[in-house]
Amino acid sequence: MARIPVAQRRRDFIDAAVEVISSHGIDGATTRRIAEQAQANVAMLHYCYDSKEDLFADVYEYVSGKYREVIEGSDPHTTLPGAAQAILRGVMECYIDSRSFTATTFELVSWARRQHGDRGIAVYDQALDSLRKALQEAAAADPVAPEVIDEIAYVLATLADGFGVNWLTYGDTTAAREQMEVNCAVLDSWLTARLAAGPAKPARRKRAARA
Amino acid sequence: MARIPVAQRRRDFIDAAVEVISSHGIDGATTRRIAEQAQANVAMLHYCYDSKEDLFADVYEYVSGKYREVIEGSDPHTTLPGAAQAILRGVMECYIDSRSFTATTFELVSWARRQHGDRGIAVYDQALDSLRKALQEAAAADPVAPEVIDEIAYVLATLADGFGVNWLTYGDTTAAREQMEVNCAVLDSWLTARLAAGPAKPARRKRAARA
DNA sequence: CATGAAGTTGGGCATTTGTCTAAGTCACGA
DNA sequence: TCGTGACTTAGACAAATGCCCAACTTCATG
């Protein structure tokens, strides 16, 4: 009917997949459902993608990309705490903006883990990398030990993840906005204490926590 | 063969389901896989449970129960911060103890949400209720406004959830132990600041955040 | 206008899934 | 010993799923 070039069709399928995955889960996201959501045919899907796995790979990349955007595109700050605040806020706002995106991300991460093992955690890894880089840049004027950066990145991820789980579970926008503030307050009080304490934690022995 | 009473068989199926769900996801947890894991027959499963859904309901209850146990059974403390610390530690330790349990919990929560909508968030709701109750008890000597209790419960849940996601993703026990300490430090610094600040947050207007 | 590439589609295939049926097999009280 | 009721199992069933094929439509270009 509509006669749409493959490139556009692929984008449609990715969007459709995000929607379907968020409401039916990874395994509930069948080719037929995705095709229907994209107002296309099952055969069309296989005309654009060799396999369902191929489509999911694109969805995966799309999600990764969005994270990078949000993290790198957050309001630039010259202080480490400022940058950390801005990034955390950015991610949480992005979650609130699109529940489908949030749900799909969490589905993808857990799917990738059990599907591809180590290689599957790429989204998470990449997001943490962008995170570390952004923090390091913000702290350029007043450098901080890499272990501290790692720790901050981890806390940021933890707060964002925790926020995401709750937001997905309850879906209450008003509550979510309040919780966003709470999380920012949590980050703030901890960061202040942490940066005052010095580079090394009391009981640190081995290499820094990877995440 | 073995001739096992239904009651025991059911318990076996629940354990098997937890294992299979954690490694294959909810939808990957097929009756045949669960049966195999329980060293039983597919037909046996339907002899014990009318449907797969029935089995999952039991798994759901099992998970809920374990949360209640962990929260209510955490070391009793007379101070609010002490109790909060103990509970957070208890939950995180429980996660580290059993990755299957952790994974299954997260799978169940997301499955329940998209499957049963509001009714599906029961695990999360019940856990938060136990949490609030435990905190309230700990603060009996020096009462705190219910909004503050709610806020603390939310932060506790957020830190636990965030920890869980990371632990599931990387599965590094050593890192997880370090991160457990970080999360405790985060809770500690925020709680101190929060309890010093007074009952109401600066920009609070509506009812307290539900979770 | 012819033509061939690009896009579109209905129908079909093998496999997997949840569930059920009917036929066992065992333990134990009468 | 002989039921009788509790447990066990192989096999079958329809429905759903990922993927494919062969035929059809459109349209820019020669």
Short mmCIF file of C-alpha atoms (C1' of nucleotides) in Angstrom, two decimals:
data_model
loop_
_atom_site.label_atom_id
_atom_site.label_comp_id
_atom_site.label_asym_id
_atom_site.label_seq_id
_atom_site.Cartn_x
_atom_site.Cartn_y
_atom_site.Cartn_z
CA MET A 1 0.00 0.00 0.00
CA ALA A 2 1.90 2.93 1.44
CA ARG A 3 5.15 2.18 -0.34
CA ILE A 4 7.73 3.20 2.22
CA PRO A 5 11.51 2.86 1.74
CA VAL A 6 13.19 0.18 3.86
CA ALA A 7 15.19 2.66 5.92
CA GLN A 8 12.02 4.37 7.15
CA ARG A 9 10.31 1.02 7.60
CA ARG A 10 13.15 -0.15 9.79
CA ARG A 11 12.77 2.93 11.97
CA ASP A 12 9.06 2.21 12.23
CA PHE A 13 9.77 -1.35 13.28
CA ILE A 14 12.20 -0.18 15.94
CA ASP A 15 9.64 2.22 17.37
CA ALA A 16 6.97 -0.45 17.21
CA ALA A 17 9.26 -2.95 18.91
CA VAL A 18 9.94 -0.53 21.77
CA GLU A 19 6.22 -0.12 22.27
CA VAL A 20 5.41 -3.80 22.11
CA ILE A 21 8.34 -4.87 24.28
CA SER A 22 7.32 -2.39 26.94
CA SER A 23 3.79 -3.73 27.13
CA HIS A 24 4.30 -7.43 26.43
CA GLY A 25 7.86 -8.10 27.50
CA ILE A 26 10.67 -9.36 25.30
CA ASP A 27 9.21 -12.77 24.65
CA GLY A 28 5.72 -11.37 24.31
CA ALA A 29 7.03 -9.15 21.54
CA THR A 30 6.17 -11.47 18.68
CA THR A 31 6.88 -10.66 15.07
CA ARG A 32 3.16 -10.45 14.38
CA ARG A 33 2.49 -8.02 17.20
CA ILE A 34 5.40 -5.81 16.20
CA ALA A 35 4.29 -5.85 12.59
CA GLU A 36 0.75 -4.91 13.56
CA GLN A 37 2.00 -2.06 15.76
CA ALA A 38 4.06 -0.83 12.82
CA GLN A 39 1.01 -1.16 10.59
CA ALA A 40 2.82 -3.61 8.42
CA ASN A 41 2.91 -7.26 7.53
CA VAL A 42 4.84 -10.07 9.18
CA ALA A 43 6.48 -10.78 5.85
CA MET A 44 7.40 -7.10 5.62
CA LEU A 45 9.32 -7.41 8.83
CA HIS A 46 11.38 -10.21 7.35
CA TYR A 47 11.88 -8.14 4.25
CA CYS A 48 13.55 -5.47 6.38
CA TYR A 49 15.26 -7.76 8.86
CA ASP A 50 16.68 -11.22 8.34
CA SER A 51 15.48 -12.29 11.74
CA LYS A 52 13.74 -11.06 14.84
CA GLU A 53 17.13 -11.10 16.55
CA ASP A 54 18.42 -8.63 13.97
CA LEU A 55 15.59 -6.24 14.71
CA PHE A 56 16.26 -6.52 18.43
CA ALA A 57 19.89 -5.71 17.83
CA ASP A 58 18.77 -2.45 16.28
CA VAL A 59 16.44 -1.76 19.19
CA TYR A 60 19.36 -2.43 21.46
CA GLU A 61 21.50 0.08 19.62
CA TYR A 62 18.71 2.62 19.64
CA VAL A 63 18.42 2.40 23.41
CA SER A 64 22.18 2.64 23.89
CA GLY A 65 22.27 5.70 21.70
CA LYS A 66 19.55 7.45 23.62
CA TYR A 67 21.45 6.95 26.86
CA ARG A 68 24.57 8.40 25.38
CA GLU A 69 22.59 11.39 24.14
CA VAL A 70 21.01 12.04 27.51
CA ILE A 71 24.24 11.72 29.44
CA GLU A 72 26.47 13.66 27.06
CA GLY A 73 23.80 16.22 26.34
CA SER A 74 23.05 17.09 29.94
CA ASP A 75 23.59 20.69 31.01
CA PRO A 76 27.31 21.26 31.23
CA HIS A 77 28.60 22.04 34.70
CA THR A 78 32.03 22.89 35.89
CA THR A 79 31.74 21.22 39.26
CA LEU A 80 31.59 17.49 39.80
CA PRO A 81 28.51 17.59 42.04
CA GLY A 82 26.77 19.88 39.59
CA ALA A 83 27.44 17.56 36.68
CA ALA A 84 26.36 14.52 38.67
CA GLN A 85 23.10 16.23 39.63
CA ALA A 86 22.42 17.27 36.07
CA ILE A 87 23.04 13.80 34.67
CA LEU A 88 20.91 12.04 37.26
CA ARG A 89 18.11 14.50 36.63
CA GLY A 90 18.45 14.10 32.90
CA VAL A 91 18.17 10.34 33.04
CA MET A 92 15.21 10.38 35.40
CA GLU A 93 13.44 12.99 33.30
CA CYS A 94 14.03 10.86 30.25
CA TYR A 95 12.43 7.93 32.08
CA ILE A 96 9.41 10.00 33.01
CA ASP A 97 9.17 11.27 29.45
CA SER A 98 8.79 7.80 28.04
CA ARG A 99 7.63 4.89 30.09
CA SER A 100 7.93 2.64 27.04
CA PHE A 101 11.59 3.51 26.73
CA THR A 102 12.16 2.82 30.40
CA ALA A 103 10.37 -0.50 30.35
CA THR A 104 12.08 -1.60 27.15
CA THR A 105 15.48 -0.71 28.57
CA PHE A 106 14.97 -2.85 31.64
CA GLU A 107 13.57 -5.69 29.55
CA LEU A 108 16.50 -5.51 27.18
CA VAL A 109 19.11 -5.50 29.92
CA SER A 110 17.70 -8.56 31.60
CA TRP A 111 17.10 -10.30 28.28
CA ALA A 112 20.59 -9.58 27.08
CA ARG A 113 22.09 -10.90 30.27
CA ARG A 114 20.47 -14.30 30.04
CA GLN A 115 20.76 -14.45 26.26
CA HIS A 116 24.29 -13.33 25.52
CA GLY A 117 25.94 -13.47 28.90
CA ASP A 118 28.86 -11.08 29.13
CA ARG A 119 28.32 -9.54 25.73
CA GLY A 120 24.79 -8.74 26.68
CA ILE A 121 25.57 -6.11 29.24
CA ALA A 122 26.78 -3.72 26.58
CA VAL A 123 24.01 -1.13 27.14
CA TYR A 124 24.78 -0.96 30.79
CA ASP A 125 28.52 -0.89 30.17
CA GLN A 126 28.29 1.83 27.57
CA ALA A 127 26.04 3.96 29.71
CA LEU A 128 28.46 3.67 32.61
CA ASP A 129 31.34 4.57 30.34
CA SER A 130 29.63 7.71 29.08
CA LEU A 131 28.85 8.46 32.68
CA ARG A 132 32.42 8.15 33.86
CA LYS A 133 33.71 10.20 30.98
CA ALA A 134 31.21 13.00 31.62
CA LEU A 135 32.08 13.08 35.31
CA GLN A 136 35.79 13.10 34.61
CA GLU A 137 35.37 16.06 32.27
CA ALA A 138 33.36 17.97 34.82
CA ALA A 139 36.06 17.37 37.38
CA ALA A 140 38.83 18.46 35.03
CA ALA A 141 39.41 21.71 36.88
CA ASP A 142 39.67 19.97 40.23
CA PRO A 143 40.73 16.38 39.47
CA VAL A 144 39.46 13.48 41.54
CA ALA A 145 40.80 9.95 41.94
CA PRO A 146 39.35 7.53 39.36
CA GLU A 147 38.06 5.29 42.15
CA VAL A 148 35.93 8.14 43.35
CA ILE A 149 34.61 8.71 39.84
CA ASP A 150 33.75 5.03 39.62
CA GLU A 151 31.97 5.18 42.92
CA ILE A 152 29.96 8.23 41.92
CA ALA A 153 29.04 6.62 38.63
CA TYR A 154 27.85 3.57 40.49
CA VAL A 155 25.71 5.59 42.89
CA LEU A 156 24.26 7.53 39.99
CA ALA A 157 23.36 4.30 38.22
CA THR A 158 21.89 2.83 41.38
CA LEU A 159 19.68 5.83 42.03
CA ALA A 160 18.55 5.94 38.41
CA ASP A 161 17.84 2.21 38.31
CA GLY A 162 15.97 2.26 41.59
CA PHE A 163 13.96 5.20 40.39
CA GLY A 164 13.19 3.39 37.16
CA VAL A 165 11.95 0.24 38.85
CA ASN A 166 9.60 2.20 41.09
CA TRP A 167 8.37 4.38 38.27
CA LEU A 168 7.67 1.36 36.14
CA THR A 169 5.86 -0.38 38.95
CA TYR A 170 3.58 2.46 39.95
CA GLY A 171 3.51 4.70 36.91
CA ASP A 172 2.43 7.68 39.00
CA THR A 173 3.88 10.77 37.37
CA THR A 174 3.23 13.06 40.32
CA ALA A 175 4.86 10.67 42.76
CA ALA A 176 7.73 10.15 40.34
CA ARG A 177 8.46 13.87 40.20
CA GLU A 178 8.63 14.05 43.97
CA GLN A 179 10.84 10.99 44.09
CA MET A 180 13.11 12.56 41.55
CA GLU A 181 13.72 15.37 44.02
CA VAL A 182 14.30 12.91 46.83
CA ASN A 183 16.87 11.06 44.75
CA CYS A 184 18.63 14.31 43.96
CA ALA A 185 18.72 15.12 47.66
CA VAL A 186 20.15 11.70 48.39
CA LEU A 187 22.86 12.14 45.80
CA ASP A 188 23.63 15.61 47.09
CA SER A 189 24.08 14.71 50.75
CA TRP A 190 26.17 11.67 49.95
CA LEU A 191 28.35 13.48 47.42
CA THR A 192 29.11 16.27 49.86
CA ALA A 193 30.18 13.79 52.51
CA ARG A 194 32.08 11.64 50.03
CA LEU A 195 34.09 14.42 48.45
CA ALA A 196 35.02 15.79 51.86
CA ALA A 197 36.25 12.40 53.00
CA GLY A 198 39.14 12.07 50.55
CA PRO A 199 40.03 9.77 47.68
CA ALA A 200 40.15 6.36 49.33
CA LYS A 201 37.45 4.67 51.32
CA PRO A 202 38.40 3.26 54.75
CA ALA A 203 38.13 -0.38 53.82
CA ARG A 204 39.32 -0.33 50.24
CA ARG A 205 41.79 -3.00 49.25
CA LYS A 206 41.47 -4.39 45.76
CA ARG A 207 40.86 -2.67 42.46
CA ALA A 208 38.00 -0.25 42.22
CA ALA A 209 34.51 -1.58 41.80
CA ARG A 210 33.89 -2.01 38.12
CA ALA A 211 30.49 -0.42 38.28
CA MET B 1 9.01 -43.57 40.14
CA ALA B 2 9.87 -41.82 43.34
CA ARG B 3 6.31 -41.56 44.60
CA ILE B 4 6.28 -38.17 46.30
CA PRO B 5 3.24 -36.59 47.95
CA VAL B 6 1.72 -33.62 46.13
CA ALA B 7 2.60 -31.12 48.84
CA GLN B 8 6.31 -31.86 48.50
CA ARG B 9 6.03 -31.99 44.73
CA ARG B 10 4.52 -28.54 44.72
CA ARG B 11 7.41 -27.21 46.74
CA ASP B 12 9.80 -28.83 44.27
CA PHE B 13 8.00 -27.17 41.39
CA ILE B 14 8.18 -23.79 43.08
CA ASP B 15 11.93 -24.15 43.60
CA ALA B 16 12.36 -25.35 40.06
CA ALA B 17 10.30 -22.47 38.73
CA VAL B 18 12.47 -19.93 40.58
CA GLU B 19 15.55 -21.48 39.05
CA VAL B 20 14.16 -21.63 35.53
CA ILE B 21 12.62 -18.16 35.64
CA SER B 22 15.91 -16.69 36.77
CA SER B 23 17.81 -18.20 33.87
CA HIS B 24 15.21 -18.14 31.09
CA GLY B 25 12.89 -15.30 32.06
CA ILE B 26 9.19 -15.59 32.78
CA ASP B 27 8.15 -16.51 29.27
CA GLY B 28 11.12 -18.75 28.82
CA ALA B 29 9.99 -20.68 31.87
CA THR B 30 8.00 -23.31 30.00
CA THR B 31 6.15 -26.12 31.71
CA ARG B 32 8.52 -28.64 30.20
CA ARG B 33 11.63 -26.85 31.41
CA ILE B 34 10.24 -26.44 34.90
CA ALA B 35 9.20 -30.08 35.00
CA GLU B 36 12.65 -31.19 33.89
CA GLN B 37 14.33 -28.98 36.51
CA ALA B 38 12.04 -30.55 39.13
CA GLN B 39 12.96 -33.99 37.79
CA ALA B 40 9.34 -34.65 37.00
CA ASN B 41 7.00 -34.98 34.07
CA VAL B 42 5.06 -32.27 32.31
CA ALA B 43 1.87 -34.14 33.13
CA MET B 44 2.98 -34.29 36.76
CA LEU B 45 3.03 -30.51 36.83
CA HIS B 46 -0.59 -30.43 35.74
CA TYR B 47 -1.39 -33.06 38.31
CA CYS B 48 -0.16 -30.65 41.02
CA TYR B 49 -1.31 -27.41 39.43
CA ASP B 50 -4.34 -26.77 37.28
CA SER B 51 -2.37 -24.38 35.15
CA LYS B 52 1.01 -22.74 34.77
CA GLU B 53 -0.56 -19.56 36.07
CA ASP B 54 -1.47 -21.36 39.30
CA LEU B 55 2.10 -22.43 39.81
CA PHE B 56 3.30 -18.90 39.18
CA ALA B 57 0.85 -17.61 41.77
CA ASP B 58 2.57 -19.86 44.31
CA VAL B 59 5.99 -18.66 43.19
CA TYR B 60 4.73 -15.14 43.62
CA GLU B 61 3.60 -15.86 47.15
CA TYR B 62 6.88 -17.56 47.95
CA VAL B 63 8.83 -14.49 46.90
CA SER B 64 6.54 -12.16 48.84
CA GLY B 65 6.97 -14.30 51.94
CA LYS B 66 10.73 -14.24 51.72
CA TYR B 67 10.74 -10.46 51.59
CA ARG B 68 8.54 -10.24 54.64
CA GLU B 69 10.87 -12.63 56.46
CA VAL B 70 13.97 -10.66 55.59
CA ILE B 71 12.48 -7.32 56.54
CA GLU B 72 10.75 -8.38 59.72
CA GLY B 73 13.58 -10.65 60.74
CA SER B 74 16.34 -8.06 60.41
CA ASP B 75 18.33 -7.24 63.52
CA PRO B 76 16.11 -5.21 65.81
CA HIS B 77 17.31 -1.67 66.43
CA THR B 78 15.91 1.03 68.62
CA THR B 79 16.90 3.92 66.41
CA LEU B 80 15.38 4.69 63.06
CA PRO B 81 18.68 5.00 61.20
CA GLY B 82 19.87 1.78 62.79
CA ALA B 83 16.80 -0.10 61.68
CA ALA B 84 16.96 1.35 58.18
CA GLN B 85 20.61 0.31 57.86
CA ALA B 86 19.88 -3.19 59.09
CA ILE B 87 16.98 -3.69 56.72
CA LEU B 88 18.84 -2.41 53.69
CA ARG B 89 21.77 -4.63 54.54
CA GLY B 90 19.47 -7.59 55.08
CA VAL B 91 17.82 -7.23 51.71
CA MET B 92 21.08 -6.74 49.85
CA GLU B 93 22.64 -9.71 51.60
CA CYS B 94 19.64 -11.78 50.66
CA TYR B 95 20.16 -10.74 47.04
CA ILE B 96 23.80 -11.72 47.14
CA ASP B 97 22.87 -15.01 48.78
CA SER B 98 20.66 -16.05 45.93
CA ARG B 99 20.99 -14.61 42.48
CA SER B 100 18.13 -16.81 41.31
CA PHE B 101 15.85 -15.29 43.89
CA THR B 102 16.90 -11.79 42.87
CA ALA B 103 16.42 -12.40 39.19
CA THR B 104 13.08 -14.13 39.71
CA THR B 105 11.84 -11.26 41.85
CA PHE B 106 12.62 -8.68 39.19
CA GLU B 107 11.11 -10.88 36.50
CA LEU B 108 7.98 -11.41 38.53
CA VAL B 109 7.48 -7.75 39.28
CA SER B 110 7.74 -6.71 35.66
CA TRP B 111 5.63 -9.66 34.54
CA ALA B 112 2.94 -8.95 37.10
CA ARG B 113 2.79 -5.32 36.08
CA ARG B 114 2.05 -6.00 32.46
CA GLN B 115 -0.08 -9.04 33.20
CA HIS B 116 -2.36 -7.97 35.99
CA GLY B 117 -1.93 -4.21 36.04
CA ASP B 118 -2.65 -2.78 39.44
CA ARG B 119 -3.15 -6.09 41.13
CA GLY B 120 0.22 -7.19 39.92
CA ILE B 121 2.26 -4.88 42.06
CA ALA B 122 1.35 -6.81 45.19
CA VAL B 123 4.89 -8.03 45.92
CA TYR B 124 6.25 -4.55 45.74
CA ASP B 125 3.36 -3.15 47.76
CA GLN B 126 3.63 -5.77 50.47
CA ALA B 127 7.37 -5.33 50.76
CA LEU B 128 6.95 -1.58 51.13
CA ASP B 129 4.27 -2.12 53.75
CA SER B 130 6.47 -4.41 55.83
CA LEU B 131 9.17 -1.82 55.40
CA ARG B 132 7.07 1.07 56.66
CA LYS B 133 5.81 -0.94 59.58
CA ALA B 134 9.31 -1.99 60.62
CA LEU B 135 10.55 1.59 60.39
CA GLN B 136 7.61 2.91 62.37
CA GLU B 137 8.28 0.40 65.11
CA ALA B 138 11.93 1.32 65.27
CA ALA B 139 10.95 4.97 65.59
CA ALA B 140 8.43 4.27 68.34
CA ALA B 141 10.57 5.83 71.04
CA ASP B 142 11.15 8.99 69.03
CA PRO B 143 8.17 9.25 66.63
CA VAL B 144 8.59 10.65 63.15
CA ALA B 145 6.03 12.04 60.73
CA PRO B 146 4.55 9.36 58.45
CA GLU B 147 5.68 11.31 55.39
CA VAL B 148 9.25 10.93 56.55
CA ILE B 149 8.74 7.21 57.07
CA ASP B 150 7.35 6.96 53.54
CA GLU B 151 10.30 8.84 52.18
CA ILE B 152 12.78 6.64 53.99
CA ALA B 153 11.00 3.53 52.79
CA TYR B 154 11.19 4.82 49.25
CA VAL B 155 14.90 5.56 49.47
CA LEU B 156 15.50 2.14 50.97
CA ALA B 157 13.60 0.50 48.12
CA THR B 158 15.43 2.59 45.55
CA LEU B 159 18.84 1.68 46.89
CA ALA B 160 17.91 -1.99 47.13
CA ASP B 161 16.46 -2.06 43.63
CA GLY B 162 19.39 -0.22 42.14
CA PHE B 163 21.75 -2.59 43.88
CA GLY B 164 19.75 -5.54 42.57
CA VAL B 165 19.84 -4.42 38.97
CA ASN B 166 23.59 -3.91 39.05
CA TRP B 167 24.22 -7.20 40.85
CA LEU B 168 22.11 -9.06 38.33
CA THR B 169 23.86 -7.40 35.44
CA TYR B 170 27.42 -8.03 36.53
CA GLY B 171 27.13 -10.87 39.01
CA ASP B 172 30.45 -9.99 40.59
CA THR B 173 30.22 -10.94 44.25
CA THR B 174 33.30 -9.01 45.32
CA ALA B 175 32.11 -5.84 43.63
CA ALA B 176 28.64 -6.37 45.05
CA ARG B 177 29.98 -6.50 48.60
CA GLU B 178 31.80 -3.22 48.11
CA GLN B 179 28.75 -1.65 46.57
CA MET B 180 26.69 -2.82 49.50
CA GLU B 181 28.91 -0.69 51.70
CA VAL B 182 28.62 2.26 49.37
CA ASN B 183 24.85 2.00 49.44
CA CYS B 184 24.89 1.91 53.22
CA ALA B 185 27.05 5.01 53.26
CA VAL B 186 24.66 6.74 50.90
CA LEU B 187 21.71 5.88 53.10
CA ASP B 188 23.57 7.02 56.17
CA SER B 189 24.58 10.44 54.92
CA TRP B 190 21.14 11.16 53.52
CA LEU B 191 19.31 9.93 56.61
CA THR B 192 21.39 12.11 58.88
CA ALA B 193 20.68 15.18 56.79
CA ARG B 194 17.04 14.26 56.35
CA LEU B 195 16.26 13.66 60.01
CA ALA B 196 17.98 16.89 60.96
CA ALA B 197 15.92 18.86 58.49
CA GLY B 198 12.53 18.28 60.08
CA PRO B 199 9.33 16.55 59.09
CA ALA B 200 8.38 18.41 55.93
CA LYS B 201 10.48 18.91 52.87
CA PRO B 202 10.84 22.50 51.56
CA ALA B 203 8.76 22.02 48.42
CA ARG B 204 6.16 19.59 49.68
CA ARG B 205 2.58 20.35 48.81
CA LYS B 206 0.39 17.34 48.11
CA ARG B 207 0.03 14.03 49.88
CA ALA B 208 3.12 12.03 50.63
CA ALA B 209 4.69 9.97 47.88
CA ARG B 210 3.01 6.60 47.88
CA ALA B 211 6.20 4.71 47.52
"C1'" DC C 1 5.73 1.95 -23.19
"C1'" DA C 2 8.67 -1.84 -21.48
"C1'" DT C 3 11.40 -3.37 -17.77
"C1'" DG C 4 13.45 -4.45 -13.75
"C1'" DA C 5 14.25 -3.29 -9.11
"C1'" DA C 6 11.94 -2.17 -4.83
"C1'" DG C 7 8.24 -2.84 -1.99
"C1'" DT C 8 4.04 -5.69 -0.44
"C1'" DT C 9 1.29 -9.64 0.69
"C1'" DG C 10 -1.39 -14.19 1.60
"C1'" DG C 11 -0.60 -18.48 2.71
"C1'" DG C 12 2.15 -22.32 4.36
"C1'" DC C 13 5.77 -24.93 7.06
"C1'" DA C 14 8.06 -26.93 11.14
"C1'" DT C 15 8.54 -26.26 15.91
"C1'" DT C 16 7.22 -25.13 20.53
"C1'" DT C 17 3.85 -24.32 23.87
"C1'" DG C 18 -0.01 -25.26 27.48
"C1'" DT C 19 -3.18 -28.59 28.45
"C1'" DC C 20 -5.65 -32.97 28.47
"C1'" DT C 21 -6.72 -38.02 28.14
"C1'" DA C 22 -6.29 -42.59 29.12
"C1'" DA C 23 -3.70 -45.95 30.70
"C1'" DG C 24 -0.69 -47.47 33.84
"C1'" DT C 25 1.85 -48.47 38.79
"C1'" DC C 26 2.42 -48.41 43.53
"C1'" DA C 27 1.15 -48.61 48.75
"C1'" DC C 28 -1.78 -49.92 52.08
"C1'" DG C 29 -6.07 -50.93 54.65
"C1'" DA C 30 -9.96 -54.37 54.65
"C1'" DT D 1 -5.26 -60.82 48.52
"C1'" DC D 2 -7.78 -57.56 46.55
"C1'" DG D 3 -9.34 -53.21 45.79
"C1'" DT D 4 -9.08 -48.34 46.05
"C1'" DG D 5 -7.22 -44.17 45.82
"C1'" DA D 6 -3.00 -41.56 45.25
"C1'" DC D 7 0.68 -40.88 42.14
"C1'" DT D 8 3.00 -41.37 37.29
"C1'" DT D 9 3.49 -41.32 32.42
"C1'" DA D 10 3.43 -41.45 27.15
"C1'" DG D 11 1.25 -39.48 23.76
"C1'" DA D 12 -1.98 -36.35 21.36
"C1'" DC D 13 -4.17 -31.88 20.54
"C1'" DA D 14 -4.91 -27.05 19.07
"C1'" DA D 15 -2.91 -22.71 19.15
"C1'" DA D 16 0.93 -19.66 18.53
"C1'" DT D 17 5.38 -18.55 16.74
"C1'" DG D 18 9.58 -17.54 13.56
"C1'" DC D 19 10.53 -17.83 9.06
"C1'" DC D 20 9.94 -18.47 4.10
"C1'" DC D 21 8.12 -18.52 -0.79
"C1'" DA D 22 6.02 -17.26 -4.78
"C1'" DA D 23 3.11 -14.03 -6.68
"C1'" DC D 24 1.55 -9.35 -6.94
"C1'" DT D 25 1.88 -3.99 -7.27
"C1'" DT D 26 4.16 0.19 -7.93
"C1'" DC D 27 7.24 3.29 -10.17
"C1'" DA D 28 11.55 5.48 -11.91
"C1'" DT D 29 14.31 4.93 -15.83
"C1'" DG D 30 15.65 3.34 -20.57
#
